[in-house]
Amino acid sequence: MNIVLVQQLHRLRCVQSICNGLSLTADWLFKTLWLVESDRNNAKVDTYRKALWPEISGNVLELGPGFAESLRFLTHVTISDGSHVVDSNTITSYTALEPNVFLYDQLHKNAETNGFCVEYDHKSYPNCKELGTIPTRENMVPFNIVRGTLDDPDNIPQCVLDNAPYDTVLTSFSLCTVKDPEATIKNIIRLLKPGGAHVFIEHVRQPPPGDKRVTEDNNVNAVLWGKIQDWITPLWSIIGHGCHVNRETGETIAKMEGWKSVEYKNVRPVIDLQSRIMPLSIGKAIKATE
């Protein structure tokens, strides 16, 4: 019996090792893909980020920041040496919750470029590098890189819980990849302070024709492209690191309990073919105060 048990445990460890290896491979492949795709994605959404990101303030949590190219749209100031850095009077602390460690080098670089003082959470990522590589200065805003997600309320990294409550929680092309969107949004609401804001830009399933929330229609055949999104999602989610292109994320956020208000719009950009399978929901949800 003991021999059989040992054999079973050995098989289990082998399966776990294979799964871990496949997961790391998928993370690396996504990083490689994103090095190619990030510029095109930024070209599509930067216009909307410029309008919304200056509203981000206080103690901030970003879920799935990737390379964090959008940090440049936060409120910045020019300091004595001429550097253009994030305004410490607007942003007091920034927590970047990112599960893919292969994105950390570029994430770290972009954070330092915007004047943050980068730190890593050793508990969620024991193999992290040392602290930031740039000289520290007075009033630098701390930028904490934490490995993890908000899918499971019992497995939220302690660092994220310790830094709560947050004035702003930001998601930008991240709710498409989470395993359980509703559970993640519930945890966003849980971590926000009363009156705090969830700011989001997410790609979604094509809204139906006549949707009053659509502010940019561009004569896209919504019915056809919505069906295409449904067809390709099973394969796309494998290639795209769990990305589901047919989620109705704006509607999912709006229907959750705990909000005082939810305001968002849908847009159908037509920059390229890919845009037709990635329309956007853009908005802000405010947590109830009671």
PDB file of C-alpha atoms in Angstrom:
ATOM      1  CA  MET A   1       0.000   0.000   0.000  1.00  0.00           C
ATOM      2  CA  ASN A   2       2.832   2.403   0.873  1.00  0.00           C
ATOM      3  CA  ILE A   3       4.527   1.704  -2.453  1.00  0.00           C
ATOM      4  CA  VAL A   4       1.295   2.443  -4.310  1.00  0.00           C
ATOM      5  CA  LEU A   5       0.866   5.680  -2.359  1.00  0.00           C
ATOM      6  CA  VAL A   6       4.411   6.773  -3.122  1.00  0.00           C
ATOM      7  CA  GLN A   7       3.872   6.062  -6.817  1.00  0.00           C
ATOM      8  CA  GLN A   8       0.651   8.083  -6.826  1.00  0.00           C
ATOM      9  CA  LEU A   9       2.348  11.001  -5.114  1.00  0.00           C
ATOM     10  CA  HIS A  10       5.184  10.843  -7.619  1.00  0.00           C
ATOM     11  CA  ARG A  11       2.716  10.937 -10.525  1.00  0.00           C
ATOM     12  CA  LEU A  12       0.933  13.869  -8.926  1.00  0.00           C
ATOM     13  CA  ARG A  13       4.182  15.798  -8.586  1.00  0.00           C
ATOM     14  CA  CYS A  14       5.015  15.041 -12.214  1.00  0.00           C
ATOM     15  CA  VAL A  15       1.627  16.332 -13.351  1.00  0.00           C
ATOM     16  CA  GLN A  16       2.044  19.467 -11.218  1.00  0.00           C
ATOM     17  CA  SER A  17       5.509  20.071 -12.664  1.00  0.00           C
ATOM     18  CA  ILE A  18       4.179  19.718 -16.210  1.00  0.00           C
ATOM     19  CA  CYS A  19       1.290  22.086 -15.483  1.00  0.00           C
ATOM     20  CA  ASN A  20       3.633  24.636 -13.931  1.00  0.00           C
ATOM     21  CA  GLY A  21       5.925  24.369 -16.926  1.00  0.00           C
ATOM     22  CA  LEU A  22       3.067  24.856 -19.364  1.00  0.00           C
ATOM     23  CA  SER A  23       1.820  27.855 -17.376  1.00  0.00           C
ATOM     24  CA  LEU A  24       5.258  29.509 -17.432  1.00  0.00           C
ATOM     25  CA  THR A  25       5.557  28.799 -21.152  1.00  0.00           C
ATOM     26  CA  ALA A  26       2.182  30.444 -21.762  1.00  0.00           C
ATOM     27  CA  ASP A  27       3.294  33.466 -19.711  1.00  0.00           C
ATOM     28  CA  TRP A  28       6.494  33.772 -21.740  1.00  0.00           C
ATOM     29  CA  LEU A  29       4.625  33.421 -25.048  1.00  0.00           C
ATOM     30  CA  PHE A  30       2.181  36.141 -24.019  1.00  0.00           C
ATOM     31  CA  LYS A  31       5.056  38.466 -23.134  1.00  0.00           C
ATOM     32  CA  THR A  32       6.568  37.798 -26.572  1.00  0.00           C
ATOM     33  CA  LEU A  33       3.224  38.460 -28.269  1.00  0.00           C
ATOM     34  CA  TRP A  34       2.643  41.633 -26.272  1.00  0.00           C
ATOM     35  CA  LEU A  35       6.027  43.045 -27.298  1.00  0.00           C
ATOM     36  CA  VAL A  36       4.639  42.985 -30.842  1.00  0.00           C
ATOM     37  CA  GLU A  37       1.024  43.962 -30.129  1.00  0.00           C
ATOM     38  CA  SER A  38       1.332  46.605 -27.415  1.00  0.00           C
ATOM     39  CA  ASP A  39       2.048  49.535 -29.761  1.00  0.00           C
ATOM     40  CA  ARG A  40      -0.996  48.759 -31.901  1.00  0.00           C
ATOM     41  CA  ASN A  41      -3.158  48.380 -28.805  1.00  0.00           C
ATOM     42  CA  ASN A  42      -1.916  51.708 -27.437  1.00  0.00           C
ATOM     43  CA  ALA A  43      -2.714  53.432 -30.731  1.00  0.00           C
ATOM     44  CA  LYS A  44      -6.311  52.278 -30.364  1.00  0.00           C
ATOM     45  CA  VAL A  45      -6.905  53.222 -26.723  1.00  0.00           C
ATOM     46  CA  ASP A  46      -4.569  56.072 -25.828  1.00  0.00           C
ATOM     47  CA  THR A  47      -7.169  58.655 -26.854  1.00  0.00           C
ATOM     48  CA  TYR A  48      -9.542  57.286 -24.224  1.00  0.00           C
ATOM     49  CA  ARG A  49      -6.836  56.910 -21.584  1.00  0.00           C
ATOM     50  CA  LYS A  50      -5.842  60.556 -21.972  1.00  0.00           C
ATOM     51  CA  ALA A  51      -9.394  61.580 -21.093  1.00  0.00           C
ATOM     52  CA  LEU A  52      -9.850  59.223 -18.141  1.00  0.00           C
ATOM     53  CA  TRP A  53      -6.454  58.673 -16.496  1.00  0.00           C
ATOM     54  CA  PRO A  54      -6.055  62.201 -15.016  1.00  0.00           C
ATOM     55  CA  GLU A  55      -9.043  61.325 -12.786  1.00  0.00           C
ATOM     56  CA  ILE A  56      -7.017  58.545 -11.114  1.00  0.00           C
ATOM     57  CA  SER A  57      -5.866  59.637  -7.680  1.00  0.00           C
ATOM     58  CA  GLY A  58      -4.936  58.642  -4.134  1.00  0.00           C
ATOM     59  CA  ASN A  59      -4.035  55.100  -3.164  1.00  0.00           C
ATOM     60  CA  VAL A  60      -4.249  53.136  -6.430  1.00  0.00           C
ATOM     61  CA  LEU A  61      -4.512  49.428  -7.232  1.00  0.00           C
ATOM     62  CA  GLU A  62      -4.126  48.311 -10.849  1.00  0.00           C
ATOM     63  CA  LEU A  63      -5.147  44.796 -11.810  1.00  0.00           C
ATOM     64  CA  GLY A  64      -3.088  43.257 -14.615  1.00  0.00           C
ATOM     65  CA  PRO A  65      -1.034  46.312 -15.651  1.00  0.00           C
ATOM     66  CA  GLY A  66       1.113  44.348 -18.115  1.00  0.00           C
ATOM     67  CA  PHE A  67       3.896  46.704 -19.215  1.00  0.00           C
ATOM     68  CA  ALA A  68       2.029  49.664 -17.626  1.00  0.00           C
ATOM     69  CA  GLU A  69       2.496  51.924 -20.642  1.00  0.00           C
ATOM     70  CA  SER A  70      -0.510  53.955 -19.492  1.00  0.00           C
ATOM     71  CA  LEU A  71       1.337  55.347 -16.446  1.00  0.00           C
ATOM     72  CA  ARG A  72       2.393  58.280 -18.613  1.00  0.00           C
ATOM     73  CA  PHE A  73      -1.217  59.538 -18.625  1.00  0.00           C
ATOM     74  CA  LEU A  74      -1.374  59.965 -14.861  1.00  0.00           C
ATOM     75  CA  THR A  75      -1.015  63.486 -13.487  1.00  0.00           C
ATOM     76  CA  HIS A  76       2.675  64.492 -13.693  1.00  0.00           C
ATOM     77  CA  VAL A  77       4.767  67.421 -12.530  1.00  0.00           C
ATOM     78  CA  THR A  78       8.166  68.744 -13.552  1.00  0.00           C
ATOM     79  CA  ILE A  79      10.767  68.689 -10.764  1.00  0.00           C
ATOM     80  CA  SER A  80      13.960  70.702 -10.273  1.00  0.00           C
ATOM     81  CA  ASP A  81      16.160  68.513 -12.486  1.00  0.00           C
ATOM     82  CA  GLY A  82      13.677  68.818 -15.365  1.00  0.00           C
ATOM     83  CA  SER A  83      12.272  65.299 -15.009  1.00  0.00           C
ATOM     84  CA  HIS A  84       8.575  64.749 -15.667  1.00  0.00           C
ATOM     85  CA  VAL A  85       7.353  62.524 -12.841  1.00  0.00           C
ATOM     86  CA  VAL A  86       4.066  61.377 -11.328  1.00  0.00           C
ATOM     87  CA  ASP A  87       2.572  63.972  -8.980  1.00  0.00           C
ATOM     88  CA  SER A  88       2.852  62.776  -5.365  1.00  0.00           C
ATOM     89  CA  ASN A  89       0.068  65.170  -4.392  1.00  0.00           C
ATOM     90  CA  THR A  90      -2.287  63.292  -6.736  1.00  0.00           C
ATOM     91  CA  ILE A  91      -1.030  59.691  -6.511  1.00  0.00           C
ATOM     92  CA  THR A  92       0.033  58.676  -3.001  1.00  0.00           C
ATOM     93  CA  SER A  93       0.724  54.962  -3.570  1.00  0.00           C
ATOM     94  CA  TYR A  94       0.450  52.519  -6.474  1.00  0.00           C
ATOM     95  CA  THR A  95       0.032  48.739  -6.220  1.00  0.00           C
ATOM     96  CA  ALA A  96       0.462  46.773  -9.473  1.00  0.00           C
ATOM     97  CA  LEU A  97      -1.089  43.300  -9.189  1.00  0.00           C
ATOM     98  CA  GLU A  98       0.328  41.279 -12.084  1.00  0.00           C
ATOM     99  CA  PRO A  99       0.442  37.454 -12.278  1.00  0.00           C
ATOM    100  CA  ASN A 100       2.860  37.209 -15.234  1.00  0.00           C
ATOM    101  CA  VAL A 101       6.443  37.599 -13.987  1.00  0.00           C
ATOM    102  CA  PHE A 102       7.809  37.784 -17.533  1.00  0.00           C
ATOM    103  CA  LEU A 103       6.251  41.248 -17.802  1.00  0.00           C
ATOM    104  CA  TYR A 104       8.023  42.584 -14.728  1.00  0.00           C
ATOM    105  CA  ASP A 105      11.172  43.949 -16.377  1.00  0.00           C
ATOM    106  CA  GLN A 106       9.238  46.269 -18.667  1.00  0.00           C
ATOM    107  CA  LEU A 107       6.724  47.050 -15.908  1.00  0.00           C
ATOM    108  CA  HIS A 108       9.584  48.013 -13.596  1.00  0.00           C
ATOM    109  CA  LYS A 109      11.215  50.140 -16.307  1.00  0.00           C
ATOM    110  CA  ASN A 110       8.029  52.058 -17.123  1.00  0.00           C
ATOM    111  CA  ALA A 111       7.303  52.695 -13.446  1.00  0.00           C
ATOM    112  CA  GLU A 112      10.782  54.155 -12.894  1.00  0.00           C
ATOM    113  CA  THR A 113      10.537  56.183 -16.091  1.00  0.00           C
ATOM    114  CA  ASN A 114       7.477  57.871 -14.585  1.00  0.00           C
ATOM    115  CA  GLY A 115       9.298  58.652 -11.347  1.00  0.00           C
ATOM    116  CA  PHE A 116       7.956  55.917  -9.082  1.00  0.00           C
ATOM    117  CA  CYS A 117      10.049  54.198  -6.409  1.00  0.00           C
ATOM    118  CA  VAL A 118       9.683  50.517  -7.331  1.00  0.00           C
ATOM    119  CA  GLU A 119       9.436  47.794  -4.717  1.00  0.00           C
ATOM    120  CA  TYR A 120       8.561  44.095  -4.993  1.00  0.00           C
ATOM    121  CA  ASP A 121       6.372  42.068  -2.685  1.00  0.00           C
ATOM    122  CA  HIS A 122       8.656  39.279  -1.451  1.00  0.00           C
ATOM    123  CA  LYS A 123       5.801  37.142  -0.115  1.00  0.00           C
ATOM    124  CA  SER A 124       3.976  36.796  -3.432  1.00  0.00           C
ATOM    125  CA  TYR A 125       7.177  36.691  -5.501  1.00  0.00           C
ATOM    126  CA  PRO A 126      10.104  35.321  -3.452  1.00  0.00           C
ATOM    127  CA  ASN A 127      12.461  35.406  -6.469  1.00  0.00           C
ATOM    128  CA  CYS A 128      12.065  39.146  -6.959  1.00  0.00           C
ATOM    129  CA  LYS A 129      15.003  41.392  -7.739  1.00  0.00           C
ATOM    130  CA  GLU A 130      16.244  44.069  -5.395  1.00  0.00           C
ATOM    131  CA  LEU A 131      14.594  47.459  -5.041  1.00  0.00           C
ATOM    132  CA  GLY A 132      14.570  50.148  -7.694  1.00  0.00           C
ATOM    133  CA  THR A 133      17.645  50.965  -9.724  1.00  0.00           C
ATOM    134  CA  ILE A 134      17.270  54.746  -9.862  1.00  0.00           C
ATOM    135  CA  PRO A 135      18.415  57.095  -7.085  1.00  0.00           C
ATOM    136  CA  THR A 136      15.668  57.896  -4.622  1.00  0.00           C
ATOM    137  CA  ARG A 137      14.502  61.444  -4.034  1.00  0.00           C
ATOM    138  CA  GLU A 138      12.133  63.156  -1.671  1.00  0.00           C
ATOM    139  CA  ASN A 139       8.391  62.568  -2.203  1.00  0.00           C
ATOM    140  CA  MET A 140       8.812  59.617  -4.587  1.00  0.00           C
ATOM    141  CA  VAL A 141       5.558  57.644  -4.881  1.00  0.00           C
ATOM    142  CA  PRO A 142       5.933  53.959  -3.901  1.00  0.00           C
ATOM    143  CA  PHE A 143       5.115  51.468  -6.658  1.00  0.00           C
ATOM    144  CA  ASN A 144       4.565  47.937  -5.323  1.00  0.00           C
ATOM    145  CA  ILE A 145       4.753  45.055  -7.800  1.00  0.00           C
ATOM    146  CA  VAL A 146       2.742  42.112  -6.459  1.00  0.00           C
ATOM    147  CA  ARG A 147       2.240  38.708  -8.060  1.00  0.00           C
ATOM    148  CA  GLY A 148      -1.332  37.446  -8.043  1.00  0.00           C
ATOM    149  CA  THR A 149      -4.963  38.046  -9.027  1.00  0.00           C
ATOM    150  CA  LEU A 150      -8.295  38.900  -7.427  1.00  0.00           C
ATOM    151  CA  ASP A 151     -10.132  35.783  -8.658  1.00  0.00           C
ATOM    152  CA  ASP A 152     -10.261  34.076  -5.280  1.00  0.00           C
ATOM    153  CA  PRO A 153     -11.079  36.068  -2.126  1.00  0.00           C
ATOM    154  CA  ASP A 154      -9.138  33.521  -0.049  1.00  0.00           C
ATOM    155  CA  ASN A 155      -5.960  33.915  -2.107  1.00  0.00           C
ATOM    156  CA  ILE A 156      -5.566  37.652  -2.491  1.00  0.00           C
ATOM    157  CA  PRO A 157      -1.928  38.544  -1.733  1.00  0.00           C
ATOM    158  CA  GLN A 158      -1.540  39.890   1.792  1.00  0.00           C
ATOM    159  CA  CYS A 159       0.249  42.974   0.486  1.00  0.00           C
ATOM    160  CA  VAL A 160      -2.856  43.947  -1.504  1.00  0.00           C
ATOM    161  CA  LEU A 161      -5.038  43.515   1.587  1.00  0.00           C
ATOM    162  CA  ASP A 162      -2.611  45.448   3.784  1.00  0.00           C
ATOM    163  CA  ASN A 163      -2.598  48.415   1.389  1.00  0.00           C
ATOM    164  CA  ALA A 164      -6.410  48.586   1.239  1.00  0.00           C
ATOM    165  CA  PRO A 165      -8.728  50.411   1.123  1.00  0.00           C
ATOM    166  CA  TYR A 166      -8.018  51.996  -2.246  1.00  0.00           C
ATOM    167  CA  ASP A 167      -9.193  55.313  -3.627  1.00  0.00           C
ATOM    168  CA  THR A 168      -8.988  53.975  -7.172  1.00  0.00           C
ATOM    169  CA  VAL A 169      -8.904  50.485  -8.678  1.00  0.00           C
ATOM    170  CA  LEU A 170      -7.894  50.423 -12.332  1.00  0.00           C
ATOM    171  CA  THR A 171      -8.465  47.692 -14.915  1.00  0.00           C
ATOM    172  CA  SER A 172      -7.297  48.052 -18.490  1.00  0.00           C
ATOM    173  CA  PHE A 173      -7.688  44.984 -20.729  1.00  0.00           C
ATOM    174  CA  SER A 174      -7.479  42.696 -17.711  1.00  0.00           C
ATOM    175  CA  LEU A 175     -11.033  41.562 -16.886  1.00  0.00           C
ATOM    176  CA  CYS A 176     -11.080  39.649 -20.185  1.00  0.00           C
ATOM    177  CA  THR A 177      -8.459  37.250 -18.838  1.00  0.00           C
ATOM    178  CA  VAL A 178      -9.555  36.638 -15.243  1.00  0.00           C
ATOM    179  CA  LYS A 179     -11.047  33.225 -14.513  1.00  0.00           C
ATOM    180  CA  ASP A 180     -14.092  34.585 -12.705  1.00  0.00           C
ATOM    181  CA  PRO A 181     -15.049  38.173 -13.672  1.00  0.00           C
ATOM    182  CA  GLU A 182     -17.876  38.475 -11.146  1.00  0.00           C
ATOM    183  CA  ALA A 183     -15.702  37.264  -8.266  1.00  0.00           C
ATOM    184  CA  THR A 184     -12.965  39.681  -9.332  1.00  0.00           C
ATOM    185  CA  ILE A 185     -15.365  42.632  -9.455  1.00  0.00           C
ATOM    186  CA  LYS A 186     -16.753  41.690  -6.028  1.00  0.00           C
ATOM    187  CA  ASN A 187     -13.217  41.832  -4.678  1.00  0.00           C
ATOM    188  CA  ILE A 188     -12.619  45.180  -6.385  1.00  0.00           C
ATOM    189  CA  ILE A 189     -15.673  46.542  -4.576  1.00  0.00           C
ATOM    190  CA  ARG A 190     -14.439  44.979  -1.331  1.00  0.00           C
ATOM    191  CA  LEU A 191     -11.031  46.633  -1.627  1.00  0.00           C
ATOM    192  CA  LEU A 192     -12.308  50.095  -2.557  1.00  0.00           C
ATOM    193  CA  LYS A 193     -12.992  52.648   0.133  1.00  0.00           C
ATOM    194  CA  PRO A 194     -16.575  53.994   0.292  1.00  0.00           C
ATOM    195  CA  GLY A 195     -16.881  56.491  -2.530  1.00  0.00           C
ATOM    196  CA  GLY A 196     -13.820  55.026  -4.267  1.00  0.00           C
ATOM    197  CA  ALA A 197     -13.718  54.581  -8.049  1.00  0.00           C
ATOM    198  CA  HIS A 198     -13.219  51.597 -10.346  1.00  0.00           C
ATOM    199  CA  VAL A 199     -11.871  53.063 -13.580  1.00  0.00           C
ATOM    200  CA  PHE A 200     -11.943  50.676 -16.525  1.00  0.00           C
ATOM    201  CA  ILE A 201     -11.208  50.264 -20.217  1.00  0.00           C
ATOM    202  CA  GLU A 202     -12.037  46.734 -21.347  1.00  0.00           C
ATOM    203  CA  HIS A 203     -12.567  45.136 -24.728  1.00  0.00           C
ATOM    204  CA  VAL A 204     -15.933  43.420 -24.946  1.00  0.00           C
ATOM    205  CA  ARG A 205     -18.387  41.572 -27.166  1.00  0.00           C
ATOM    206  CA  GLN A 206     -19.883  43.744 -29.889  1.00  0.00           C
ATOM    207  CA  PRO A 207     -22.824  45.613 -28.329  1.00  0.00           C
ATOM    208  CA  PRO A 208     -26.105  44.909 -30.134  1.00  0.00           C
ATOM    209  CA  PRO A 209     -27.348  47.254 -32.862  1.00  0.00           C
ATOM    210  CA  GLY A 210     -29.168  50.214 -31.374  1.00  0.00           C
ATOM    211  CA  ASP A 211     -27.313  50.068 -28.047  1.00  0.00           C
ATOM    212  CA  LYS A 212     -27.729  53.567 -26.611  1.00  0.00           C
ATOM    213  CA  ARG A 213     -24.359  53.358 -24.869  1.00  0.00           C
ATOM    214  CA  VAL A 214     -22.508  53.176 -28.197  1.00  0.00           C
ATOM    215  CA  THR A 215     -20.953  56.591 -28.842  1.00  0.00           C
ATOM    216  CA  GLU A 216     -18.812  55.569 -31.832  1.00  0.00           C
ATOM    217  CA  ASP A 217     -20.572  53.184 -34.202  1.00  0.00           C
ATOM    218  CA  ASN A 218     -18.545  53.457 -37.435  1.00  0.00           C
ATOM    219  CA  ASN A 219     -21.153  51.331 -39.256  1.00  0.00           C
ATOM    220  CA  VAL A 220     -19.722  48.090 -37.896  1.00  0.00           C
ATOM    221  CA  ASN A 221     -21.892  45.014 -38.524  1.00  0.00           C
ATOM    222  CA  ALA A 222     -22.347  44.237 -34.831  1.00  0.00           C
ATOM    223  CA  VAL A 223     -24.360  41.046 -35.316  1.00  0.00           C
ATOM    224  CA  LEU A 224     -21.806  39.465 -37.655  1.00  0.00           C
ATOM    225  CA  TRP A 225     -18.764  40.470 -35.630  1.00  0.00           C
ATOM    226  CA  GLY A 226     -20.405  39.422 -32.371  1.00  0.00           C
ATOM    227  CA  LYS A 227     -20.890  35.928 -33.799  1.00  0.00           C
ATOM    228  CA  ILE A 228     -17.276  35.885 -34.988  1.00  0.00           C
ATOM    229  CA  GLN A 229     -16.177  36.785 -31.462  1.00  0.00           C
ATOM    230  CA  ASP A 230     -18.170  33.853 -30.086  1.00  0.00           C
ATOM    231  CA  TRP A 231     -16.638  31.493 -32.638  1.00  0.00           C
ATOM    232  CA  ILE A 232     -13.014  32.460 -32.076  1.00  0.00           C
ATOM    233  CA  THR A 233     -13.036  32.849 -28.274  1.00  0.00           C
ATOM    234  CA  PRO A 234     -12.188  29.179 -27.460  1.00  0.00           C
ATOM    235  CA  LEU A 235      -9.017  29.344 -29.576  1.00  0.00           C
ATOM    236  CA  TRP A 236      -8.254  32.979 -28.821  1.00  0.00           C
ATOM    237  CA  SER A 237      -8.328  32.315 -25.078  1.00  0.00           C
ATOM    238  CA  ILE A 238      -5.518  29.782 -25.540  1.00  0.00           C
ATOM    239  CA  ILE A 239      -3.397  32.019 -27.761  1.00  0.00           C
ATOM    240  CA  GLY A 240      -4.170  35.185 -25.819  1.00  0.00           C
ATOM    241  CA  HIS A 241      -3.341  34.054 -22.299  1.00  0.00           C
ATOM    242  CA  GLY A 242      -6.953  33.453 -21.253  1.00  0.00           C
ATOM    243  CA  CYS A 243      -8.386  36.450 -23.100  1.00  0.00           C
ATOM    244  CA  HIS A 244     -12.129  36.160 -23.810  1.00  0.00           C
ATOM    245  CA  VAL A 245     -13.158  38.559 -26.570  1.00  0.00           C
ATOM    246  CA  ASN A 246     -16.890  37.974 -26.087  1.00  0.00           C
ATOM    247  CA  ARG A 247     -17.416  39.068 -22.484  1.00  0.00           C
ATOM    248  CA  GLU A 248     -19.966  41.799 -21.787  1.00  0.00           C
ATOM    249  CA  THR A 249     -17.799  43.395 -19.123  1.00  0.00           C
ATOM    250  CA  GLY A 250     -19.512  46.780 -18.910  1.00  0.00           C
ATOM    251  CA  GLU A 251     -22.847  45.103 -18.236  1.00  0.00           C
ATOM    252  CA  THR A 252     -21.253  42.750 -15.718  1.00  0.00           C
ATOM    253  CA  ILE A 253     -19.755  45.640 -13.754  1.00  0.00           C
ATOM    254  CA  ALA A 254     -23.023  47.588 -13.856  1.00  0.00           C
ATOM    255  CA  LYS A 255     -25.169  44.755 -12.492  1.00  0.00           C
ATOM    256  CA  MET A 256     -22.996  44.091  -9.429  1.00  0.00           C
ATOM    257  CA  GLU A 257     -24.289  45.191  -6.042  1.00  0.00           C
ATOM    258  CA  GLY A 258     -22.286  47.699  -4.041  1.00  0.00           C
ATOM    259  CA  TRP A 259     -22.083  50.588  -6.502  1.00  0.00           C
ATOM    260  CA  LYS A 260     -23.477  54.063  -5.993  1.00  0.00           C
ATOM    261  CA  SER A 261     -23.237  54.714  -9.717  1.00  0.00           C
ATOM    262  CA  VAL A 262     -21.820  53.171 -12.881  1.00  0.00           C
ATOM    263  CA  GLU A 263     -21.243  55.257 -15.997  1.00  0.00           C
ATOM    264  CA  TYR A 264     -19.712  53.831 -19.141  1.00  0.00           C
ATOM    265  CA  LYS A 265     -19.841  54.026 -22.905  1.00  0.00           C
ATOM    266  CA  ASN A 266     -19.222  51.524 -25.679  1.00  0.00           C
ATOM    267  CA  VAL A 267     -17.182  52.320 -28.781  1.00  0.00           C
ATOM    268  CA  ARG A 268     -16.584  50.404 -31.999  1.00  0.00           C
ATOM    269  CA  PRO A 269     -13.163  51.572 -33.241  1.00  0.00           C
ATOM    270  CA  VAL A 270     -12.240  50.611 -36.798  1.00  0.00           C
ATOM    271  CA  ILE A 271      -8.508  51.196 -36.808  1.00  0.00           C
ATOM    272  CA  ASP A 272      -7.850  47.703 -38.173  1.00  0.00           C
ATOM    273  CA  LEU A 273      -9.430  44.277 -38.534  1.00  0.00           C
ATOM    274  CA  GLN A 274      -8.589  43.355 -34.955  1.00  0.00           C
ATOM    275  CA  SER A 275     -10.591  46.345 -33.703  1.00  0.00           C
ATOM    276  CA  ARG A 276     -13.764  44.737 -34.995  1.00  0.00           C
ATOM    277  CA  ILE A 277     -13.359  41.875 -32.555  1.00  0.00           C
ATOM    278  CA  MET A 278     -12.306  44.217 -29.744  1.00  0.00           C
ATOM    279  CA  PRO A 279     -14.840  47.011 -29.211  1.00  0.00           C
ATOM    280  CA  LEU A 280     -14.436  48.820 -25.918  1.00  0.00           C
ATOM    281  CA  SER A 281     -16.374  49.552 -22.740  1.00  0.00           C
ATOM    282  CA  ILE A 282     -14.954  52.638 -21.029  1.00  0.00           C
ATOM    283  CA  GLY A 283     -16.144  54.066 -17.760  1.00  0.00           C
ATOM    284  CA  LYS A 284     -16.111  54.539 -14.024  1.00  0.00           C
ATOM    285  CA  ALA A 285     -18.026  52.903 -11.173  1.00  0.00           C
ATOM    286  CA  ILE A 286     -18.297  54.575  -7.767  1.00  0.00           C
ATOM    287  CA  LYS A 287     -18.631  52.458  -4.627  1.00  0.00           C
ATOM    288  CA  ALA A 288     -21.613  53.183  -2.394  1.00  0.00           C
ATOM    289  CA  THR A 289     -20.855  55.017   0.832  1.00  0.00           C
ATOM    290  CA  GLU A 290     -23.178  52.853   2.949  1.00  0.00           C
TER     291      GLU A 290
END
